[in-house]
Tab-separated table of N, CA, C and O in Angstrom:
chain	number	residue	atom	x	y	z
A	1	UNK	N	60.234	18.010	16.539
A	1	UNK	CA	58.846	17.751	16.883
A	1	UNK	C	58.025	17.260	15.666
A	1	UNK	O	58.302	17.603	14.604
A	2	UNK	N	57.088	16.394	15.933
A	2	UNK	CA	56.279	15.901	14.846
A	2	UNK	C	55.459	16.914	14.155
A	2	UNK	O	55.242	16.839	12.996
A	3	UNK	N	55.010	17.938	14.853
A	3	UNK	CA	54.257	19.027	14.228
A	3	UNK	C	55.036	19.620	13.126
A	3	UNK	O	54.518	19.852	12.041
A	4	UNK	N	56.296	19.875	13.369
A	4	UNK	CA	57.140	20.432	12.274
A	4	UNK	C	57.379	19.462	11.164
A	4	UNK	O	57.432	19.876	10.008
A	5	UNK	N	57.390	18.187	11.478
A	5	UNK	CA	57.611	17.198	10.459
A	5	UNK	C	56.377	17.101	9.529
A	5	UNK	O	56.482	16.890	8.368
A	6	UNK	N	55.176	17.172	10.152
A	6	UNK	CA	53.938	17.051	9.408
A	6	UNK	C	53.764	18.263	8.505
A	6	UNK	O	53.315	18.140	7.378
A	7	UNK	N	54.053	19.410	9.009
A	7	UNK	CA	53.872	20.628	8.224
A	7	UNK	C	54.263	21.836	9.045
A	7	UNK	O	54.572	21.731	10.298
A	8	UNK	N	54.307	22.990	8.400
A	8	UNK	CA	54.692	24.229	9.150
A	8	UNK	C	53.809	24.460	10.354
A	8	UNK	O	52.574	24.224	10.280
A	9	UNK	N	54.403	24.911	11.413
A	9	UNK	CA	53.661	25.163	12.657
A	9	UNK	C	52.506	26.096	12.447
A	9	UNK	O	51.471	25.971	13.112
A	10	UNK	N	52.661	27.086	11.535
A	10	UNK	CA	51.545	28.047	11.365
A	10	UNK	C	50.301	27.427	10.781
A	10	UNK	O	49.253	27.961	10.923
A	11	UNK	N	50.458	26.216	10.172
A	11	UNK	CA	49.294	25.542	9.636
A	11	UNK	C	48.738	24.473	10.560
A	11	UNK	O	47.785	23.750	10.218
A	12	UNK	N	49.430	24.274	11.694
A	12	UNK	CA	49.022	23.191	12.602
A	12	UNK	C	47.692	23.478	13.239
A	12	UNK	O	47.463	24.638	13.700
A	13	UNK	N	46.806	22.541	13.231
A	13	UNK	CA	45.541	22.675	13.928
A	13	UNK	C	45.768	22.553	15.413
A	13	UNK	O	46.745	22.041	15.879
A	14	UNK	N	44.764	22.993	16.163
A	14	UNK	CA	44.909	22.876	17.636
A	14	UNK	C	45.049	21.474	18.075
A	14	UNK	O	45.840	21.240	19.035
A	15	UNK	N	44.447	20.512	17.473
A	15	UNK	CA	44.562	19.117	17.910
A	15	UNK	C	45.995	18.645	17.747
A	15	UNK	O	46.495	17.880	18.522
A	16	UNK	N	46.693	19.128	16.714
A	16	UNK	CA	48.096	18.721	16.479
A	16	UNK	C	48.974	19.174	17.583
A	16	UNK	O	49.918	18.494	18.013
A	17	UNK	N	48.725	20.393	18.078
A	17	UNK	CA	49.506	20.891	19.173
A	17	UNK	C	49.315	20.116	20.483
A	17	UNK	O	50.233	19.981	21.310
A	18	UNK	N	48.094	19.621	20.717
A	18	UNK	CA	47.753	18.852	21.885
A	18	UNK	C	48.023	17.362	21.796
A	18	UNK	O	48.093	16.678	22.816
A	19	UNK	N	48.236	16.869	20.585
A	19	UNK	CA	48.405	15.462	20.353
A	19	UNK	C	49.682	14.914	21.007
A	19	UNK	O	50.683	15.667	21.052
A	20	UNK	N	49.567	13.703	21.552
A	20	UNK	CA	50.745	13.081	22.168
A	20	UNK	C	51.913	12.864	21.189
A	20	UNK	O	53.081	12.886	21.561
A	21	UNK	N	51.626	12.680	19.951
A	21	UNK	CA	52.664	12.443	18.929
A	21	UNK	C	53.611	13.650	18.785
A	21	UNK	O	54.753	13.528	18.372
A	22	UNK	N	53.059	14.854	19.197
A	22	UNK	CA	53.907	16.049	19.096
A	22	UNK	C	55.059	15.954	20.098
A	22	UNK	O	56.008	16.712	20.023
A	23	UNK	N	54.959	15.060	21.059
A	23	UNK	CA	55.975	14.928	22.066
A	23	UNK	C	56.949	13.748	21.837
A	23	UNK	O	57.837	13.466	22.626
A	24	UNK	N	56.735	13.086	20.709
A	24	UNK	CA	57.609	11.975	20.348
A	24	UNK	C	58.177	12.176	18.928
A	24	UNK	O	57.750	13.138	18.231
A	25	UNK	N	59.087	11.411	18.514
A	25	UNK	CA	59.703	11.553	17.235
A	25	UNK	C	58.875	10.880	16.146
A	25	UNK	O	58.062	9.997	16.396
A	26	UNK	N	59.062	11.339	14.891
A	26	UNK	CA	58.262	10.811	13.756
A	26	UNK	C	58.585	9.342	13.453
A	26	UNK	O	57.778	8.687	12.745
A	27	UNK	N	59.727	8.823	13.917
A	27	UNK	CA	60.061	7.424	13.605
A	27	UNK	C	58.978	6.439	13.989
A	27	UNK	O	58.770	5.450	13.356
A	28	UNK	N	58.336	6.688	15.134
A	28	UNK	CA	57.260	5.785	15.608
A	28	UNK	C	56.099	5.778	14.582
A	28	UNK	O	55.496	4.799	14.342
A	29	UNK	N	55.769	6.951	14.031
A	29	UNK	CA	54.567	7.125	13.211
A	29	UNK	C	54.801	6.933	11.784
A	29	UNK	O	53.839	6.759	10.969
A	30	UNK	N	56.074	6.867	11.303
A	30	UNK	CA	56.427	6.631	9.924
A	30	UNK	C	57.472	5.598	9.900
A	30	UNK	O	58.645	5.875	9.520
A	31	UNK	N	57.142	4.321	10.253
A	31	UNK	CA	58.183	3.283	10.254
A	31	UNK	C	58.619	2.873	8.890
A	31	UNK	O	57.887	3.130	7.907
A	32	UNK	N	59.774	2.259	8.792
A	32	UNK	CA	60.237	1.762	7.479
A	32	UNK	C	59.213	0.739	6.977
A	32	UNK	O	58.517	0.138	7.777
A	33	UNK	N	59.151	0.508	5.658
A	33	UNK	CA	58.231	-0.466	5.126
A	33	UNK	C	58.417	-1.812	5.823
A	33	UNK	O	59.574	-2.267	5.947
A	34	UNK	N	57.314	-2.421	6.325
A	34	UNK	CA	57.375	-3.670	6.988
A	34	UNK	C	57.716	-3.572	8.488
A	34	UNK	O	57.736	-4.523	9.199
A	35	UNK	N	58.010	-2.306	8.928
A	35	UNK	CA	58.332	-2.068	10.359
A	35	UNK	C	57.099	-2.104	11.201
A	35	UNK	O	55.957	-2.041	10.715
A	36	UNK	N	57.316	-2.175	12.492
A	36	UNK	CA	56.216	-2.287	13.426
A	36	UNK	C	55.550	-0.926	13.663
A	36	UNK	O	56.213	0.126	13.772
A	37	UNK	N	54.219	-0.922	13.791
A	37	UNK	CA	53.436	0.223	14.096
A	37	UNK	C	52.949	0.146	15.580
A	37	UNK	O	52.214	1.019	16.010
A	38	UNK	N	53.390	-0.859	16.296
A	38	UNK	CA	52.856	-1.120	17.631
A	38	UNK	C	53.084	0.090	18.541
A	38	UNK	O	52.164	0.475	19.269
A	39	UNK	N	54.263	0.628	18.570
A	39	UNK	CA	54.581	1.763	19.485
A	39	UNK	C	53.681	2.951	19.188
A	39	UNK	O	53.227	3.594	20.087
A	40	UNK	N	53.575	3.290	17.866
A	40	UNK	CA	52.730	4.405	17.529
A	40	UNK	C	51.314	4.202	17.939
A	40	UNK	O	50.657	5.130	18.503
A	41	UNK	N	50.816	2.979	17.736
A	41	UNK	CA	49.414	2.723	18.103
A	41	UNK	C	49.225	2.823	19.611
A	41	UNK	O	48.140	3.241	20.058
A	42	UNK	N	50.235	2.438	20.401
A	42	UNK	CA	50.100	2.621	21.816
A	42	UNK	C	49.990	4.053	22.235
A	42	UNK	O	49.225	4.409	23.096
A	43	UNK	N	50.788	4.932	21.636
A	43	UNK	CA	50.677	6.342	21.869
A	43	UNK	C	49.324	6.840	21.428
A	43	UNK	O	48.658	7.585	22.177
A	44	UNK	N	48.858	6.457	20.290
A	44	UNK	CA	47.532	6.898	19.814
A	44	UNK	C	46.459	6.521	20.776
A	44	UNK	O	45.482	7.256	20.949
A	45	UNK	N	46.483	5.276	21.272
A	45	UNK	CA	45.410	4.821	22.171
A	45	UNK	C	45.258	5.722	23.376
A	45	UNK	O	44.153	5.849	23.917
A	46	UNK	N	46.341	6.317	23.852
A	46	UNK	CA	46.313	7.121	25.033
A	46	UNK	C	46.043	8.613	24.685
A	46	UNK	O	45.892	9.413	25.568
A	47	UNK	N	45.909	8.934	23.419
A	47	UNK	CA	45.819	10.319	23.015
A	47	UNK	C	44.349	10.772	22.863
A	47	UNK	O	43.533	10.109	22.234
A	48	UNK	N	44.044	11.902	23.463
A	48	UNK	CA	42.671	12.421	23.395
A	48	UNK	C	42.346	13.021	22.055
A	48	UNK	O	41.194	13.322	21.747
A	49	UNK	N	43.330	13.242	21.199
A	49	UNK	CA	43.121	13.838	19.873
A	49	UNK	C	43.020	12.819	18.751
A	49	UNK	O	43.023	13.114	17.588
A	50	UNK	N	42.917	11.538	19.106
A	50	UNK	CA	42.962	10.457	18.157
A	50	UNK	C	41.843	10.567	17.088
A	50	UNK	O	42.120	10.385	15.899
A	51	UNK	N	40.665	10.916	17.456
A	51	UNK	CA	39.530	10.941	16.504
A	51	UNK	C	39.782	12.091	15.512
A	51	UNK	O	39.671	11.921	14.307
A	52	UNK	N	40.225	13.251	16.023
A	52	UNK	CA	40.517	14.359	15.084
A	52	UNK	C	41.613	14.044	14.140
A	52	UNK	O	41.590	14.421	12.926
A	53	UNK	N	42.656	13.352	14.705
A	53	UNK	CA	43.784	12.991	13.851
A	53	UNK	C	43.359	12.016	12.744
A	53	UNK	O	43.718	12.195	11.558
A	54	UNK	N	42.562	11.046	13.064
A	54	UNK	CA	42.094	10.099	12.075
A	54	UNK	C	41.244	10.758	10.984
A	54	UNK	O	41.408	10.523	9.833
A	55	UNK	N	40.355	11.604	11.449
A	55	UNK	CA	39.508	12.335	10.479
A	55	UNK	C	40.348	13.207	9.568
A	55	UNK	O	40.055	13.274	8.366
A	56	UNK	N	41.355	13.830	10.099
A	56	UNK	CA	42.243	14.629	9.292
A	56	UNK	C	42.941	13.797	8.226
A	56	UNK	O	42.945	14.162	7.051
A	57	UNK	N	43.439	12.678	8.617
A	57	UNK	CA	44.103	11.768	7.709
A	57	UNK	C	43.194	11.278	6.614
A	57	UNK	O	43.572	11.203	5.434
A	58	UNK	N	41.955	10.939	6.968
A	58	UNK	CA	41.020	10.509	5.986
A	58	UNK	C	40.593	11.571	5.004
A	58	UNK	O	40.494	11.374	3.800
A	59	UNK	N	40.340	12.764	5.581
A	59	UNK	CA	39.926	13.926	4.711
A	59	UNK	C	41.044	14.406	3.801
A	59	UNK	O	40.754	14.915	2.719
A	60	UNK	N	42.271	14.222	4.208
A	60	UNK	CA	43.401	14.697	3.448
A	60	UNK	C	44.174	13.581	2.738
A	60	UNK	O	45.265	13.778	2.226
A	61	UNK	N	43.610	12.389	2.698
A	61	UNK	CA	44.140	11.263	1.997
A	61	UNK	C	45.563	10.984	2.353
A	61	UNK	O	46.448	10.754	1.489
A	62	UNK	N	45.876	11.017	3.674
A	62	UNK	CA	47.247	10.713	4.122
A	62	UNK	C	47.489	9.255	3.859
A	62	UNK	O	46.726	8.412	4.349
A	63	UNK	N	48.508	8.918	3.059
A	63	UNK	CA	48.730	7.596	2.698
A	63	UNK	C	49.905	6.896	3.401
A	63	UNK	O	50.132	5.727	3.187
A	64	UNK	N	50.615	7.609	4.170
A	64	UNK	CA	51.788	7.052	4.785
A	64	UNK	C	51.694	7.291	6.328
A	64	UNK	O	51.196	8.305	6.785
A	65	UNK	N	52.220	6.373	7.111
A	65	UNK	CA	52.287	6.509	8.507
A	65	UNK	C	51.075	6.122	9.299
A	65	UNK	O	50.056	5.751	8.759
A	66	UNK	N	51.168	6.242	10.626
A	66	UNK	CA	50.063	5.922	11.533
A	66	UNK	C	49.396	7.239	11.860
A	66	UNK	O	50.067	8.221	12.331
A	67	UNK	N	48.135	7.330	11.648
A	67	UNK	CA	47.309	8.516	11.944
A	67	UNK	C	46.084	8.049	12.720
A	67	UNK	O	45.362	7.158	12.248
A	68	UNK	N	45.813	8.637	13.828
A	68	UNK	CA	44.615	8.254	14.582
A	68	UNK	C	44.555	6.847	15.023
A	68	UNK	O	43.535	6.253	15.220
A	69	UNK	N	45.750	6.231	15.139
A	69	UNK	CA	45.783	4.848	15.601
A	69	UNK	C	45.654	3.804	14.543
A	69	UNK	O	45.673	2.605	14.813
A	70	UNK	N	45.567	4.284	13.248
A	70	UNK	CA	45.422	3.270	12.158
A	70	UNK	C	46.599	3.388	11.218
A	70	UNK	O	47.102	4.441	10.872
A	71	UNK	N	47.002	2.248	10.635
A	71	UNK	CA	48.046	2.197	9.665
A	71	UNK	C	47.474	2.565	8.300
A	71	UNK	O	46.238	2.727	8.145
A	72	UNK	N	48.366	2.634	7.300
A	72	UNK	CA	47.894	2.951	5.944
A	72	UNK	C	46.821	1.949	5.476
A	72	UNK	O	45.779	2.308	4.929
A	73	UNK	N	47.132	0.660	5.652
A	73	UNK	CA	46.189	-0.403	5.239
A	73	UNK	C	44.895	-0.328	5.947
A	73	UNK	O	43.838	-0.470	5.335
A	74	UNK	N	44.916	-0.081	7.262
A	74	UNK	CA	43.675	0.080	8.007
A	74	UNK	C	42.873	1.269	7.591
A	74	UNK	O	41.623	1.196	7.491
A	75	UNK	N	43.503	2.354	7.240
A	75	UNK	CA	42.753	3.541	6.738
A	75	UNK	C	42.140	3.267	5.372
A	75	UNK	O	41.048	3.708	5.111
A	76	UNK	N	42.894	2.558	4.512
A	76	UNK	CA	42.281	2.228	3.217
A	76	UNK	C	41.048	1.365	3.370
A	76	UNK	O	40.043	1.615	2.709
A	77	UNK	N	41.109	0.397	4.270
A	77	UNK	CA	39.960	-0.468	4.535
A	77	UNK	C	38.791	0.354	5.095
A	77	UNK	O	37.656	0.126	4.678
A	78	UNK	N	39.072	1.305	5.989
A	78	UNK	CA	38.017	2.188	6.555
A	78	UNK	C	37.408	3.031	5.473
A	78	UNK	O	36.161	3.162	5.406
A	79	UNK	N	38.248	3.640	4.597
A	79	UNK	CA	37.690	4.471	3.477
A	79	UNK	C	36.797	3.646	2.615
A	79	UNK	O	35.698	4.091	2.225
A	80	UNK	N	37.241	2.457	2.278
A	80	UNK	CA	36.420	1.575	1.400
A	80	UNK	C	35.154	1.236	2.028
A	80	UNK	O	34.048	1.294	1.400
A	81	UNK	N	35.171	0.880	3.326
A	81	UNK	CA	33.915	0.558	4.024
A	81	UNK	C	32.981	1.711	4.108
A	81	UNK	O	31.740	1.571	3.954
A	82	UNK	N	33.525	2.911	4.322
A	82	UNK	CA	32.640	4.140	4.411
A	82	UNK	C	31.997	4.423	3.073
A	82	UNK	O	30.858	4.782	2.977
A	83	UNK	N	32.778	4.209	1.974
A	83	UNK	CA	32.223	4.409	0.628
A	83	UNK	C	31.120	3.440	0.320
A	83	UNK	O	30.130	3.738	-0.341
A	84	UNK	N	31.236	2.197	0.816
A	84	UNK	CA	30.201	1.184	0.543
A	84	UNK	C	29.094	1.196	1.578
A	84	UNK	O	28.196	0.363	1.562
A	85	UNK	N	29.178	2.144	2.570
A	85	UNK	CA	28.142	2.233	3.531
A	85	UNK	C	28.335	1.436	4.795
A	85	UNK	O	27.458	1.380	5.646
A	86	UNK	N	29.447	0.766	4.910
A	86	UNK	CA	29.760	-0.037	6.110
A	86	UNK	C	30.368	0.775	7.205
A	86	UNK	O	30.674	1.959	7.043
A	87	UNK	N	30.548	0.120	8.335
A	87	UNK	CA	31.111	0.844	9.512
A	87	UNK	C	32.619	0.900	9.479
A	87	UNK	O	33.209	1.756	10.111
A	88	UNK	N	33.258	-0.003	8.748
A	88	UNK	CA	34.671	-0.045	8.662
A	88	UNK	C	35.379	-0.786	9.839
A	88	UNK	O	36.571	-0.877	9.892
A	89	UNK	N	34.555	-1.318	10.696
A	89	UNK	CA	35.114	-2.076	11.816
A	89	UNK	C	34.700	-3.519	11.660
A	89	UNK	O	33.564	-3.855	11.355
A	90	UNK	N	35.662	-4.381	11.781
A	90	UNK	CA	35.359	-5.828	11.695
A	90	UNK	C	36.370	-6.635	12.464
A	90	UNK	O	37.393	-6.230	12.774
């Protein structure tokens, strides 16, 4: 389960337990460098916990994988936009 991959179950937040990624393998969310993130983003788009997941990743500086429907590069761009006062969407 992805929850165990991310961290010990006793530290899992409620959103992690409800997230759709908990029902799939980590390979979708942590593709090899240059691999596709399309499947992970499709799962994220259908997940009700997407916002909580993204905020967790941003607050904890998660640098690898797809979190909240965004890749590493997309989260970096969003962090930069937030620091400069922008919305991060373009």
